[in-house]
Tab-separated table of C-alpha atoms in Angstrom:
chain	number	residue	atom	x	y	z
A	136	LYS	CA	293.141	33.279	-23.561
A	137	VAL	CA	293.471	36.460	-21.525
A	138	LEU	CA	293.529	39.693	-23.468
A	139	ARG	CA	295.137	42.711	-21.957
A	140	ARG	CA	292.969	45.763	-21.476
A	141	LYS	CA	293.836	48.628	-23.784
A	142	GLY	CA	293.017	52.242	-23.163
A	143	LYS	CA	292.967	54.492	-20.150
A	144	ASN	CA	292.896	53.123	-16.653
A	145	HIS	CA	290.306	55.200	-14.821
A	146	GLY	CA	291.190	53.846	-11.405
A	147	SER	CA	288.858	52.536	-8.780
A	148	ARG	CA	285.820	54.262	-7.372
A	149	LYS	CA	286.425	56.115	-4.145
A	150	SER	CA	284.737	54.672	-1.117
A	151	ARG	CA	284.782	56.716	2.051
A	152	GLY	CA	283.077	54.058	4.116
A	153	ARG	CA	279.680	53.525	5.658
A	154	TYR	CA	278.381	52.275	8.944
A	155	SER	CA	275.504	49.868	9.360
A	156	ARG	CA	274.431	50.379	12.969
A	157	GLY	CA	271.145	51.966	13.913
A	158	THR	CA	267.661	51.631	12.504
A	159	SER	CA	266.780	52.018	8.864
A	160	ILE	CA	265.310	55.298	7.620
A	161	ARG	CA	262.246	53.346	6.479
A	162	LYS	CA	261.535	52.294	10.066
A	163	ARG	CA	261.021	55.833	11.320
A	164	ASP	CA	257.850	56.732	13.163
A	165	LYS	CA	254.917	57.603	10.879
A	166	SER	CA	254.624	61.081	12.429
A	167	VAL	CA	257.980	61.982	10.852
A	168	TYR	CA	256.592	61.367	7.361
A	169	SER	CA	253.320	63.219	7.929
A	170	ARG	CA	255.017	66.476	9.005
A	171	LEU	CA	252.131	67.254	11.358
A	172	GLU	CA	254.327	68.090	14.331
A	173	ALA	CA	257.541	70.043	14.645
A	174	GLY	CA	260.689	68.564	16.123
A	175	HIS	CA	261.878	66.080	13.499
A	176	TRP	CA	265.217	67.084	11.948
A	177	GLU	CA	267.275	65.881	8.991
A	178	ALA	CA	271.063	66.260	8.894
A	179	ASP	CA	273.405	66.201	5.918
A	180	THR	CA	276.951	67.203	5.010
A	181	VAL	CA	277.935	69.573	2.206
A	182	VAL	CA	281.574	69.576	1.087
A	183	SER	CA	282.838	72.236	-1.303
A	184	GLY	CA	286.570	72.577	-1.841
A	185	GLN	CA	288.144	73.288	1.522
A	186	ALA	CA	284.846	74.109	3.268
A	187	CYS	CA	282.681	71.530	5.041
A	188	PHE	CA	279.178	72.310	6.307
A	189	THR	CA	276.650	70.371	8.322
A	190	THR	CA	273.072	71.267	7.465
A	191	LEU	CA	270.098	70.677	9.738
A	192	THR	CA	266.545	71.036	8.413
A	193	GLU	CA	263.376	70.850	10.489
A	194	ARG	CA	260.825	68.889	8.436
A	195	LYS	CA	257.589	70.731	9.271
A	196	THR	CA	258.700	74.362	9.365
A	197	ARG	CA	261.632	73.931	6.931
A	198	PHE	CA	263.831	75.851	9.378
A	199	TYR	CA	267.387	75.512	8.085
A	200	ILE	CA	270.697	75.679	9.977
A	201	ALA	CA	274.129	75.509	8.319
A	202	ILE	CA	277.199	74.994	10.514
A	203	LYS	CA	280.757	75.284	9.240
A	204	VAL	CA	282.940	72.492	10.597
A	205	PRO	CA	286.696	71.977	10.143
A	206	ASP	CA	286.495	68.313	9.067
A	207	ARG	CA	284.121	65.378	8.601
A	208	ARG	CA	285.100	63.319	11.619
A	209	ALA	CA	282.277	61.804	13.670
A	210	ALA	CA	283.251	63.563	16.908
A	211	THR	CA	283.371	66.949	15.188
A	212	MET	CA	279.924	66.449	13.643
A	213	GLU	CA	278.472	65.288	16.940
A	214	ASN	CA	279.744	68.381	18.789
A	215	ALA	CA	278.520	70.724	16.036
A	216	ILE	CA	275.000	69.244	15.959
A	217	VAL	CA	274.633	69.129	19.747
A	218	SER	CA	275.771	72.741	20.166
A	219	ALA	CA	273.498	73.974	17.350
A	220	LEU	CA	270.400	72.258	18.733
A	221	ALA	CA	271.130	73.155	22.375
A	222	VAL	CA	269.463	76.560	21.965
A	223	PHE	CA	266.070	74.979	21.182
A	224	PRO	CA	263.640	73.728	23.843
A	225	PRO	CA	263.534	69.924	24.273
A	226	GLN	CA	260.027	69.591	22.789
A	227	LEU	CA	261.386	70.870	19.439
A	228	ILE	CA	263.956	68.059	19.163
A	229	LYS	CA	262.211	64.710	18.830
A	230	SER	CA	264.346	62.934	16.232
A	231	ILE	CA	267.374	63.536	14.005
A	232	THR	CA	267.674	61.552	10.776
A	233	CYS	CA	271.074	61.323	9.082
A	234	ASP	CA	272.400	59.393	6.134
A	235	ARG	CA	274.729	56.442	6.710
A	236	GLY	CA	278.002	58.276	6.132
A	237	THR	CA	280.860	57.767	8.553
A	238	GLU	CA	280.655	61.396	9.711
A	239	PHE	CA	277.324	60.602	11.437
A	240	ALA	CA	278.492	57.406	13.154
A	241	ASN	CA	278.128	58.973	16.645
């Protein structure tokens, strides 16, 4: 009744976890989509071998910042993003949109 599976066992898919708090990306303000005003940022993580980078992109001007961080913990990412954006005036930081990875939980 039950046949055994032959062939290679490829293992399970890796799941690094997600968080579900916060508002959906689709519920952002309409001014973020129009790109008429500066100050709306997008954040992402790039992992390559031993290196880990946080990238910040301003949507209107396409200004790009890459920050090397030692790991992908939420506290580390929070400190890196806050210190990188601290040099800008407050009117140039209206929103930051991140994906739902665990590194952006803070």
